[in-house]
Short mmCIF file of C-alpha atoms in Angstrom, two decimals:
data_model
loop_
_atom_site.label_atom_id
_atom_site.label_comp_id
_atom_site.label_asym_id
_atom_site.label_seq_id
_atom_site.Cartn_x
_atom_site.Cartn_y
_atom_site.Cartn_z
CA UNK A 1 -188.69 -235.89 -40.89
CA UNK A 2 -187.84 -235.72 -44.60
CA UNK A 3 -187.70 -232.88 -47.12
CA UNK A 4 -191.12 -231.57 -46.31
CA UNK A 5 -190.33 -230.72 -42.70
CA UNK A 6 -187.07 -229.11 -43.82
CA UNK A 7 -189.10 -226.91 -46.13
CA UNK A 8 -191.31 -225.77 -43.28
CA UNK A 9 -188.67 -225.09 -40.66
CA UNK A 10 -186.06 -223.45 -42.86
CA UNK A 11 -188.42 -220.63 -43.74
CA UNK A 12 -187.84 -219.21 -40.30
CA UNK A 13 -184.62 -217.66 -41.59
CA UNK A 14 -186.47 -214.83 -43.27
CA UNK A 15 -187.17 -211.69 -43.27
CA UNK A 16 -204.49 -215.27 -58.17
CA UNK A 17 -205.77 -214.75 -61.28
CA UNK A 18 -209.19 -213.70 -62.53
CA UNK A 19 -210.97 -216.39 -60.52
CA UNK A 20 -210.38 -214.24 -57.43
CA UNK A 21 -209.86 -210.55 -58.01
CA UNK A 22 -206.57 -210.72 -59.87
CA UNK A 23 -203.02 -211.37 -58.73
CA UNK A 24 -201.63 -208.98 -56.14
CA UNK A 25 -198.14 -207.58 -55.65
CA UNK A 26 -196.09 -206.35 -52.73
CA UNK A 27 -194.88 -202.77 -53.16
CA UNK A 28 -191.86 -202.16 -50.97
CA UNK A 29 -190.17 -198.77 -50.87
CA UNK A 30 -186.76 -199.39 -49.28
CA UNK A 31 -184.90 -197.97 -52.26
CA UNK A 32 -182.28 -195.25 -52.54
CA UNK A 33 -183.89 -193.96 -55.73
CA UNK A 34 -187.57 -194.96 -55.69
CA UNK A 35 -189.86 -194.48 -58.64
CA UNK A 36 -192.51 -191.81 -58.18
CA UNK A 37 -195.68 -193.36 -56.70
CA UNK A 38 -197.68 -192.27 -59.73
CA UNK A 39 -195.29 -194.20 -61.98
CA UNK A 40 -195.69 -197.33 -59.87
CA UNK A 41 -199.49 -197.08 -59.81
CA UNK A 42 -199.45 -196.80 -63.59
CA UNK A 43 -197.19 -199.87 -63.69
CA UNK A 44 -199.72 -201.77 -61.57
CA UNK A 45 -202.69 -200.72 -63.66
CA UNK A 46 -201.09 -201.34 -67.05
CA UNK A 47 -200.18 -204.86 -65.93
CA UNK A 48 -203.65 -205.61 -64.63
CA UNK A 49 -202.43 -206.04 -61.04
CA UNK A 50 -205.59 -205.42 -59.05
CA UNK A 51 -204.30 -205.74 -55.49
CA UNK A 52 -201.31 -204.23 -53.72
CA UNK A 53 -199.79 -204.89 -50.31
CA UNK A 54 -197.86 -202.09 -48.61
CA UNK A 55 -195.54 -202.28 -45.61
CA UNK A 56 -196.52 -198.92 -44.19
CA UNK A 57 -199.05 -196.16 -44.89
CA UNK A 58 -196.99 -193.56 -46.73
CA UNK A 59 -199.19 -190.62 -47.65
CA UNK A 60 -197.88 -190.06 -51.18
CA UNK A 61 -198.14 -193.77 -51.97
CA UNK A 62 -201.75 -193.99 -50.81
CA UNK A 63 -202.70 -190.74 -52.51
CA UNK A 64 -201.35 -192.08 -55.81
CA UNK A 65 -203.56 -195.17 -55.39
CA UNK A 66 -206.65 -192.98 -55.10
CA UNK A 67 -209.35 -193.60 -57.74
CA UNK A 68 -207.30 -196.49 -59.19
CA UNK A 69 -209.74 -199.05 -57.77
CA UNK A 70 -206.73 -201.19 -56.82
CA UNK A 71 -207.41 -203.10 -53.60
CA UNK A 72 -204.96 -201.97 -50.93
CA UNK A 73 -203.52 -203.65 -47.83
CA UNK A 74 -201.82 -200.98 -45.71
CA UNK A 75 -199.22 -201.98 -43.15
CA UNK A 76 -198.36 -201.11 -39.57
CA UNK A 77 -194.62 -201.76 -39.08
CA UNK A 78 -193.46 -203.89 -36.15
CA UNK A 79 -191.87 -200.91 -34.43
CA UNK A 80 -195.34 -199.38 -34.03
CA UNK A 81 -196.94 -202.44 -32.43
CA UNK A 82 -196.13 -201.34 -28.87
CA UNK A 83 -197.88 -197.99 -29.24
CA UNK A 84 -200.88 -199.62 -30.92
CA UNK A 85 -201.05 -202.26 -28.19
CA UNK A 86 -200.83 -199.89 -25.24
CA UNK A 87 -202.88 -196.95 -26.49
CA UNK A 88 -206.37 -197.14 -27.93
CA UNK A 89 -206.00 -193.45 -28.77
CA UNK A 90 -202.89 -194.19 -30.85
CA UNK A 91 -204.76 -196.89 -32.78
CA UNK A 92 -207.71 -194.57 -33.40
CA UNK A 93 -205.38 -191.80 -34.56
CA UNK A 94 -203.56 -194.16 -36.92
CA UNK A 95 -206.80 -195.45 -38.44
CA UNK A 96 -208.16 -191.92 -38.84
CA UNK A 97 -205.02 -190.63 -40.55
CA UNK A 98 -204.08 -193.66 -42.65
CA UNK A 99 -207.38 -195.35 -43.43
CA UNK A 100 -210.43 -193.14 -42.94
CA UNK A 101 -208.93 -190.05 -44.55
CA UNK A 102 -207.67 -191.90 -47.61
CA UNK A 103 -210.97 -193.71 -48.13
CA UNK A 104 -213.15 -190.63 -47.76
CA UNK A 105 -210.91 -187.92 -49.22
CA UNK A 106 -208.67 -189.70 -51.73
CA UNK A 107 -211.02 -192.54 -52.70
CA UNK A 108 -208.44 -195.24 -51.94
CA UNK A 109 -209.83 -198.79 -52.00
CA UNK A 110 -208.33 -199.93 -48.68
CA UNK A 111 -209.48 -203.46 -47.85
CA UNK A 112 -207.02 -204.68 -45.23
CA UNK A 113 -204.78 -203.41 -42.45
CA UNK A 114 -201.71 -205.61 -41.89
CA UNK A 115 -200.87 -205.36 -38.19
CA UNK A 116 -197.13 -206.05 -38.07
CA UNK A 117 -195.04 -208.05 -40.49
CA UNK A 118 -193.95 -211.59 -39.56
CA UNK A 119 -193.82 -210.56 -35.86
CA UNK A 120 -193.35 -214.12 -34.58
CA UNK A 121 -190.23 -214.92 -36.59
CA UNK A 122 -187.99 -216.99 -34.36
CA UNK A 123 -185.10 -214.68 -35.22
CA UNK A 124 -186.94 -211.86 -33.35
CA UNK A 125 -186.54 -213.82 -30.09
CA UNK A 126 -190.07 -213.08 -28.92
CA UNK A 127 -189.80 -209.30 -29.20
CA UNK A 128 -193.39 -208.88 -30.41
CA UNK A 129 -195.14 -211.77 -28.68
CA UNK A 130 -196.86 -209.55 -26.11
CA UNK A 131 -197.81 -206.64 -28.36
CA UNK A 132 -199.13 -208.16 -31.59
CA UNK A 133 -202.51 -209.39 -30.37
CA UNK A 134 -203.37 -206.29 -28.27
CA UNK A 135 -202.40 -204.14 -31.26
CA UNK A 136 -204.65 -206.26 -33.48
CA UNK A 137 -207.54 -205.81 -31.04
CA UNK A 138 -207.09 -202.05 -30.79
CA UNK A 139 -206.82 -201.52 -34.53
CA UNK A 140 -209.97 -203.60 -35.05
CA UNK A 141 -211.78 -201.55 -32.37
CA UNK A 142 -210.61 -198.35 -34.08
CA UNK A 143 -212.02 -199.59 -37.41
CA UNK A 144 -215.34 -200.41 -35.70
CA UNK A 145 -215.46 -196.94 -34.15
CA UNK A 146 -214.72 -195.38 -37.54
CA UNK A 147 -217.56 -197.37 -39.11
CA UNK A 148 -215.16 -199.22 -41.43
CA UNK A 149 -215.02 -202.74 -39.96
CA UNK A 150 -217.27 -204.21 -42.65
CA UNK A 151 -215.16 -202.71 -45.45
CA UNK A 152 -211.66 -202.99 -43.98
CA UNK A 153 -210.40 -206.18 -42.32
CA UNK A 154 -207.42 -206.64 -40.01
CA UNK A 155 -204.85 -209.38 -40.50
CA UNK A 156 -201.31 -210.28 -39.38
CA UNK A 157 -198.91 -211.37 -42.15
CA UNK A 158 -197.07 -214.33 -40.64
CA UNK A 159 -194.07 -216.34 -41.74
CA UNK A 160 -194.71 -220.02 -42.40
CA UNK A 161 -192.57 -220.87 -39.37
CA UNK A 162 -195.62 -220.31 -37.11
CA UNK A 163 -196.74 -223.83 -38.00
CA UNK A 164 -194.96 -227.15 -38.36
CA UNK A 165 -195.62 -230.81 -39.03
CA UNK A 166 -194.88 -233.46 -36.43
CA UNK A 167 -195.03 -236.17 -39.10
CA UNK A 168 -193.21 -234.48 -41.97
CA UNK A 169 -196.38 -234.36 -44.11
CA UNK A 170 -199.18 -231.76 -44.30
CA UNK A 171 -201.74 -233.76 -42.30
CA UNK A 172 -199.43 -233.55 -39.27
CA UNK A 173 -199.64 -229.77 -39.27
CA UNK A 174 -200.24 -227.70 -36.16
CA UNK A 175 -199.14 -224.35 -34.81
CA UNK A 176 -195.69 -224.09 -33.29
CA UNK A 177 -195.65 -225.40 -29.75
CA UNK A 178 -194.11 -222.30 -28.14
CA UNK A 179 -196.79 -219.98 -29.56
CA UNK A 180 -199.70 -222.44 -29.87
CA UNK A 181 -202.06 -220.71 -27.42
CA UNK A 182 -201.27 -217.26 -28.81
CA UNK A 183 -201.87 -218.44 -32.36
CA UNK A 184 -205.26 -219.89 -31.41
CA UNK A 185 -206.20 -216.62 -29.72
CA UNK A 186 -205.31 -214.69 -32.88
CA UNK A 187 -207.00 -217.20 -35.19
CA UNK A 188 -210.23 -217.06 -33.18
CA UNK A 189 -210.11 -213.26 -33.25
CA UNK A 190 -209.63 -213.26 -37.04
CA UNK A 191 -212.51 -215.69 -37.42
CA UNK A 192 -214.83 -213.66 -35.19
CA UNK A 193 -214.06 -210.44 -37.09
CA UNK A 194 -214.43 -211.99 -40.55
CA UNK A 195 -210.73 -211.51 -41.29
CA UNK A 196 -208.28 -213.74 -43.20
CA UNK A 197 -205.14 -215.56 -42.11
CA UNK A 198 -202.17 -214.16 -44.04
CA UNK A 199 -199.07 -216.31 -44.57
CA UNK A 200 -195.78 -215.78 -46.43
CA UNK A 201 -194.42 -218.89 -48.19
CA UNK A 202 -190.89 -219.02 -49.65
CA UNK A 203 -189.61 -222.21 -51.34
CA UNK A 204 -186.48 -220.26 -52.31
CA UNK A 205 -185.46 -219.92 -48.65
CA UNK A 206 -185.60 -223.68 -48.21
CA UNK A 207 -183.22 -224.10 -51.13
CA UNK A 208 -180.99 -221.28 -49.85
CA UNK A 209 -180.87 -222.77 -46.35
CA UNK A 210 -180.10 -226.33 -47.38
CA UNK A 211 -177.97 -227.05 -50.47
CA UNK A 212 -179.29 -230.64 -50.38
CA UNK A 213 -182.91 -229.55 -50.68
CA UNK A 214 -184.38 -231.18 -53.83
CA UNK A 215 -184.47 -228.32 -56.34
CA UNK A 216 -187.41 -229.63 -58.36
CA UNK A 217 -189.63 -229.67 -55.27
CA UNK A 218 -189.38 -225.87 -55.16
CA UNK A 219 -190.99 -225.54 -58.60
CA UNK A 220 -194.31 -226.43 -60.22
CA UNK A 221 -193.29 -228.60 -63.16
CA UNK A 222 -194.27 -231.89 -61.56
CA UNK A 223 -190.75 -233.29 -61.87
CA UNK A 224 -190.11 -233.73 -58.15
CA UNK A 225 -190.38 -236.98 -56.26
CA UNK A 226 -193.75 -236.49 -54.58
CA UNK A 227 -194.38 -236.44 -50.85
CA UNK A 228 -197.10 -238.99 -50.05
CA UNK A 229 -199.57 -238.03 -47.35
CA UNK A 230 -202.05 -240.86 -46.81
CA UNK A 231 -202.52 -241.38 -50.52
CA UNK A 232 -202.37 -237.69 -51.46
CA UNK A 233 -199.29 -236.80 -53.49
CA UNK A 234 -197.62 -233.40 -53.17
CA UNK A 235 -195.38 -232.52 -56.09
CA UNK A 236 -194.31 -229.06 -54.94
CA UNK A 237 -193.45 -227.37 -51.68
CA UNK A 238 -196.05 -224.62 -52.01
CA UNK A 239 -199.04 -226.98 -51.97
CA UNK A 240 -197.58 -228.98 -49.11
CA UNK A 241 -196.78 -225.89 -47.06
CA UNK A 242 -200.16 -224.26 -47.73
CA UNK A 243 -201.97 -227.44 -46.76
CA UNK A 244 -199.95 -227.76 -43.56
CA UNK A 245 -201.50 -224.44 -42.57
CA UNK A 246 -204.92 -225.64 -43.70
CA UNK A 247 -204.57 -228.74 -41.54
CA UNK A 248 -203.33 -226.62 -38.63
CA UNK A 249 -206.44 -224.46 -38.85
CA UNK A 250 -208.77 -227.45 -39.24
CA UNK A 251 -207.19 -229.32 -36.33
CA UNK A 252 -207.99 -226.39 -34.07
CA UNK A 253 -211.56 -225.83 -35.25
CA UNK A 254 -211.06 -223.14 -37.88
CA UNK A 255 -211.08 -225.17 -41.10
CA UNK A 256 -213.03 -222.50 -43.01
CA UNK A 257 -210.88 -219.48 -42.15
CA UNK A 258 -209.86 -217.73 -45.41
CA UNK A 259 -206.14 -217.82 -46.25
CA UNK A 260 -204.21 -215.11 -48.08
CA UNK A 261 -200.70 -215.78 -49.38
CA UNK A 262 -199.19 -212.45 -48.43
CA UNK A 263 -195.81 -213.03 -50.08
CA UNK A 264 -194.52 -215.54 -52.60
CA UNK A 265 -191.76 -215.13 -55.16
CA UNK A 266 -188.17 -215.78 -56.20
CA UNK A 267 -185.17 -213.39 -56.29
CA UNK A 268 -183.00 -212.84 -59.34
CA UNK A 269 -179.57 -212.06 -57.89
CA UNK A 270 -177.36 -212.23 -54.81
CA UNK A 271 -177.08 -216.02 -54.63
CA UNK A 272 -176.29 -218.88 -57.00
CA UNK A 273 -179.94 -220.00 -56.91
CA UNK A 274 -181.25 -216.46 -57.22
CA UNK A 275 -181.25 -215.91 -60.97
CA UNK A 276 -183.54 -214.81 -63.77
CA UNK A 277 -184.04 -218.35 -65.07
CA UNK A 278 -185.23 -219.75 -61.74
CA UNK A 279 -187.30 -216.64 -60.92
CA UNK A 280 -189.11 -216.80 -64.25
CA UNK A 281 -189.65 -220.53 -63.87
CA UNK A 282 -191.00 -220.19 -60.34
CA UNK A 283 -193.27 -217.17 -60.81
CA UNK A 284 -194.66 -218.35 -64.14
CA UNK A 285 -195.10 -221.81 -62.69
CA UNK A 286 -196.99 -220.36 -59.74
CA UNK A 287 -199.24 -218.25 -61.96
CA UNK A 288 -200.04 -221.26 -64.15
CA UNK A 289 -200.54 -223.43 -61.07
CA UNK A 290 -203.22 -221.18 -59.59
CA UNK A 291 -204.76 -219.89 -62.83
CA UNK A 292 -207.46 -222.54 -63.05
CA UNK A 293 -208.69 -221.94 -59.53
CA UNK A 294 -208.05 -225.58 -58.63
CA UNK A 295 -206.28 -224.78 -55.36
CA UNK A 296 -204.58 -227.43 -53.24
CA UNK A 297 -205.66 -230.92 -52.18
CA UNK A 298 -206.80 -229.63 -48.79
CA UNK A 299 -208.20 -226.31 -50.01
CA UNK A 300 -209.74 -226.64 -53.51
CA UNK A 301 -210.71 -223.34 -55.08
CA UNK A 302 -209.06 -220.04 -55.99
CA UNK A 303 -205.90 -218.95 -54.17
CA UNK A 304 -205.58 -215.33 -53.07
CA UNK A 305 -201.93 -214.26 -53.41
CA UNK A 306 -199.53 -211.33 -53.62
CA UNK A 307 -196.28 -211.78 -55.55
CA UNK A 308 -193.13 -210.67 -53.78
CA UNK A 309 -192.29 -208.34 -55.10
CA UNK A 310 -193.06 -205.66 -57.62
CA UNK A 311 -189.78 -203.72 -57.67
CA UNK A 312 -186.22 -204.28 -56.42
CA UNK A 313 -185.22 -202.44 -53.23
CA UNK A 314 -181.52 -201.61 -52.99
CA UNK A 315 -181.71 -200.37 -49.39
CA UNK A 316 -183.21 -203.48 -47.81
CA UNK A 317 -181.30 -205.20 -45.04
CA UNK A 318 -179.15 -208.05 -46.32
CA UNK A 319 -178.94 -209.81 -42.96
CA UNK A 320 -180.99 -212.75 -44.32
CA UNK A 321 -178.86 -212.81 -47.48
CA UNK A 322 -177.69 -210.71 -50.44
CA UNK A 323 -180.74 -211.83 -52.42
CA UNK A 324 -183.01 -209.59 -50.30
CA UNK A 325 -182.53 -206.64 -52.66
CA UNK A 326 -183.53 -208.57 -55.79
CA UNK A 327 -187.07 -209.94 -55.38
CA UNK A 328 -188.74 -207.65 -57.93
CA UNK A 329 -190.32 -208.80 -61.16
CA UNK A 330 -189.22 -205.30 -62.23
CA UNK A 331 -185.85 -203.63 -61.71
CA UNK A 332 -185.62 -200.49 -59.57
CA UNK A 333 -186.36 -198.37 -62.64
CA UNK A 334 -189.40 -200.32 -63.82
CA UNK A 335 -187.83 -202.62 -66.45
CA UNK A 336 -189.21 -206.15 -66.72
CA UNK A 337 -186.53 -208.68 -65.74
CA UNK A 338 -188.07 -211.56 -67.70
CA UNK A 339 -191.14 -212.66 -69.58
CA UNK A 340 -194.06 -213.24 -67.21
CA UNK A 341 -197.69 -213.83 -68.10
CA UNK A 342 -199.80 -212.75 -65.13
CA UNK A 343 -202.99 -213.87 -66.84
CA UNK A 344 -204.32 -210.32 -66.65
CA UNK A 345 -203.44 -208.88 -70.06
CA UNK A 346 -204.16 -210.08 -73.58
CA UNK A 347 -200.52 -209.57 -74.56
CA UNK A 348 -199.27 -211.95 -71.87
CA UNK A 349 -196.14 -209.85 -71.30
CA UNK A 350 -195.19 -207.32 -68.64
CA UNK A 351 -195.68 -203.65 -69.44
CA UNK A 352 -192.67 -201.63 -68.32
CA UNK A 353 -192.53 -198.31 -66.49
CA UNK A 354 -192.92 -195.18 -68.59
CA UNK A 355 -191.37 -191.72 -68.58
CA UNK A 356 -188.61 -192.74 -66.18
CA UNK A 357 -185.95 -190.05 -66.05
CA UNK A 358 -182.33 -191.08 -65.65
CA UNK A 359 -179.25 -189.22 -64.53
CA UNK A 360 -176.45 -188.54 -66.99
CA UNK A 361 -174.85 -191.47 -68.84
CA UNK A 362 -171.56 -191.60 -66.98
CA UNK A 363 -169.90 -194.05 -64.65
CA UNK A 364 -167.16 -194.14 -62.03
CA UNK A 365 -164.61 -196.89 -62.73
CA UNK A 366 -161.09 -197.95 -61.84
CA UNK A 367 -158.40 -196.05 -63.72
CA UNK A 368 -156.60 -198.11 -66.32
CA UNK A 369 -153.30 -196.91 -64.83
CA UNK A 370 -154.26 -197.96 -61.27
CA UNK A 371 -152.78 -201.14 -59.88
CA UNK A 372 -154.75 -203.92 -58.22
CA UNK A 373 -152.31 -203.98 -55.28
CA UNK A 374 -152.64 -200.24 -54.61
CA UNK A 375 -153.16 -199.91 -50.84
CA UNK A 376 -156.18 -197.68 -51.47
CA UNK A 377 -158.11 -200.40 -53.29
CA UNK A 378 -159.30 -202.49 -50.34
CA UNK A 379 -160.54 -199.61 -48.15
CA UNK A 380 -162.10 -197.95 -51.19
CA UNK A 381 -164.12 -201.02 -52.13
CA UNK A 382 -165.10 -201.63 -48.52
CA UNK A 383 -166.28 -198.04 -48.12
CA UNK A 384 -168.19 -198.03 -51.42
CA UNK A 385 -169.95 -201.33 -50.80
CA UNK A 386 -170.79 -200.34 -47.23
CA UNK A 387 -172.72 -197.31 -48.43
CA UNK A 388 -174.06 -198.63 -51.73
CA UNK A 389 -175.06 -202.05 -53.10
CA UNK A 390 -172.55 -204.73 -54.08
CA UNK A 391 -174.92 -207.69 -53.74
CA UNK A 392 -174.56 -208.48 -57.46
CA UNK A 393 -170.92 -209.39 -56.86
CA UNK A 394 -170.08 -212.88 -55.70
CA UNK A 395 -170.22 -216.54 -56.67
CA UNK A 396 -173.09 -217.36 -59.01
CA UNK A 397 -174.40 -213.78 -59.21
CA UNK A 398 -175.04 -211.61 -62.27
CA UNK A 399 -171.66 -209.93 -61.92
CA UNK A 400 -169.81 -212.96 -60.58
CA UNK A 401 -167.89 -213.55 -63.81
CA UNK A 402 -165.85 -210.34 -63.82
CA UNK A 403 -162.18 -210.04 -63.01
CA UNK A 404 -160.81 -208.08 -60.05
CA UNK A 405 -160.71 -204.78 -61.95
CA UNK A 406 -164.33 -205.24 -62.97
CA UNK A 407 -165.36 -205.93 -59.38
CA UNK A 408 -163.56 -202.84 -58.15
CA UNK A 409 -165.14 -200.68 -60.86
CA UNK A 410 -168.59 -202.05 -60.02
CA UNK A 411 -168.19 -201.13 -56.35
CA UNK A 412 -166.95 -197.62 -57.11
CA UNK A 413 -169.75 -197.01 -59.58
CA UNK A 414 -172.42 -198.26 -57.21
CA UNK A 415 -171.36 -195.66 -54.66
CA UNK A 416 -171.06 -192.94 -57.29
CA UNK A 417 -174.55 -193.54 -58.61
CA UNK A 418 -176.00 -193.80 -55.10
CA UNK A 419 -174.52 -190.34 -54.45
CA UNK A 420 -176.30 -188.93 -57.52
CA UNK A 421 -173.08 -188.71 -59.55
CA UNK A 422 -171.51 -186.00 -57.42
CA UNK A 423 -167.96 -185.36 -58.62
CA UNK A 424 -166.64 -185.84 -55.08
CA UNK A 425 -168.14 -189.37 -55.03
CA UNK A 426 -165.61 -190.53 -57.65
CA UNK A 427 -162.48 -189.27 -55.91
CA UNK A 428 -161.09 -192.52 -54.58
CA UNK A 429 -157.45 -191.58 -54.23
CA UNK A 430 -155.28 -192.73 -57.17
CA UNK A 431 -157.70 -195.36 -58.41
CA UNK A 432 -160.94 -193.86 -59.85
CA UNK A 433 -162.03 -191.93 -62.91
CA UNK A 434 -165.29 -190.94 -64.58
CA UNK A 435 -166.07 -192.44 -68.00
CA UNK A 436 -168.89 -192.07 -70.51
CA UNK A 437 -168.26 -195.52 -71.93
CA UNK A 438 -170.68 -198.06 -70.47
CA UNK A 439 -168.60 -200.65 -68.54
CA UNK A 440 -171.47 -203.17 -68.42
CA UNK A 441 -170.52 -206.62 -69.62
CA UNK A 442 -172.44 -209.85 -70.22
CA UNK A 443 -175.05 -210.29 -67.51
CA UNK A 444 -173.52 -207.56 -65.35
CA UNK A 445 -175.17 -204.18 -65.66
CA UNK A 446 -173.46 -201.08 -64.28
CA UNK A 447 -176.50 -199.07 -63.27
CA UNK A 448 -177.24 -195.41 -63.82
CA UNK A 449 -179.67 -194.21 -61.18
CA UNK A 450 -182.95 -192.56 -61.95
CA UNK A 451 -183.66 -189.04 -60.81
CA UNK A 452 -184.58 -189.48 -57.15
CA UNK A 453 -188.14 -188.97 -55.97
CA UNK A 454 -188.39 -187.06 -52.73
CA UNK A 455 -192.11 -186.42 -52.53
CA UNK A 456 -193.78 -183.07 -52.50
CA UNK A 457 -191.27 -181.33 -50.23
CA UNK A 458 -187.85 -179.93 -51.01
CA UNK A 459 -185.12 -182.40 -50.13
CA UNK A 460 -181.49 -181.49 -49.94
CA UNK A 461 -179.10 -184.13 -51.25
CA UNK A 462 -176.26 -184.52 -48.75
CA UNK A 463 -172.82 -183.82 -50.10
CA UNK A 464 -170.66 -186.86 -50.65
CA UNK A 465 -167.53 -187.22 -48.60
CA UNK A 466 -164.26 -186.79 -50.46
CA UNK A 467 -162.91 -190.32 -50.27
CA UNK A 468 -159.31 -189.21 -50.44
CA UNK A 469 -159.73 -187.90 -46.87
CA UNK A 470 -161.08 -191.27 -45.74
CA UNK A 471 -158.08 -193.08 -47.19
CA UNK A 472 -155.64 -190.77 -45.42
CA UNK A 473 -157.38 -191.29 -42.06
CA UNK A 474 -157.70 -195.05 -42.35
#
């Protein structure tokens, strides 16, 4: 089947410039210390990002987007598909609360409702096969009833594993055999309602899944050995993957259905191939690739796309891999990770977040007098990493070059910062101490968290457990 088919099938492991309406970005909020929505909206506007894709319909997030004129795709999470599918009233209530109200009252430019998120991933074992289409129908009916169906379109963001190629090249594309009829039902529905097909394409996952995947084929430099499809040469995986979908649609009578790339990007940490150099190369390559509006061999013209993602999320599940928390072009606190010209600003550089407030400059580290073989070390590190984020530790990661003491300190500090620097969060028996000297070294940054945003309501911060008690019980 060759490299191309590997690129298509391996994606199943996961979880445009001015010629369209500007490049979009995914705004995920699974963070322990999220930036205030107003700060993020300002980040979007100052970088000329004119479209944003959300994974839910959080009130504060949508309110902050009011009057910004940023095009918004709101999301219905997979765990709500059953209620949307089985209750028209639930769909109408959701649309009223999360779409109609924000459009009429807060002047939010909502253009799409994403019904589910990659619901047909093979790793879900068919959990959402029976609810996705009925939910899509009911949400569309609710939009019609609300008088919004011309302004707001429904779509289902799908992973690229919903299609495959029997020949190993794009022209052999068709929808996956086990969901072929369901996919045609959904595609026809999207076509009839004037809605787009939304697909998430991840060359990084192909490289992550198969160490023998040709690295150059993931990028846009034209250095890869091309895949030949009947005289058409494909020099990068994105074009080949996108055109496999285009062929799949055409083969089934829907060759003109609009396509949105709902997610595309490259992580910067958590794996040896997830680094700043590759992320910058991929994202800048993608922006340059689509900037002229040339499109792909099968679909000439502008490409509508949302980068994944805007900001790192340190609370995301790492079941697919440690890289999951590091997709942002910005760090959790709104700092640009690398130079990236989005083609939207005259300066050609990213504008960073402003007025971000940090907690005190202090860190929790391993005592200089503590010994590596202290019996408290292993359970301490395990506990800290289990409740914080140690995905920057490991082979080929940003903190992979530290010694054992550095790794231990990183784990302790991650927990300490996650617990908002409570004194009790740095009481790992016999091994921890608080310092005001920054322990960061080389590419490894020991973070200080920002002041947490809890919305408009009072939010009590839970007290941290005294770790010395944990050690005694374990």
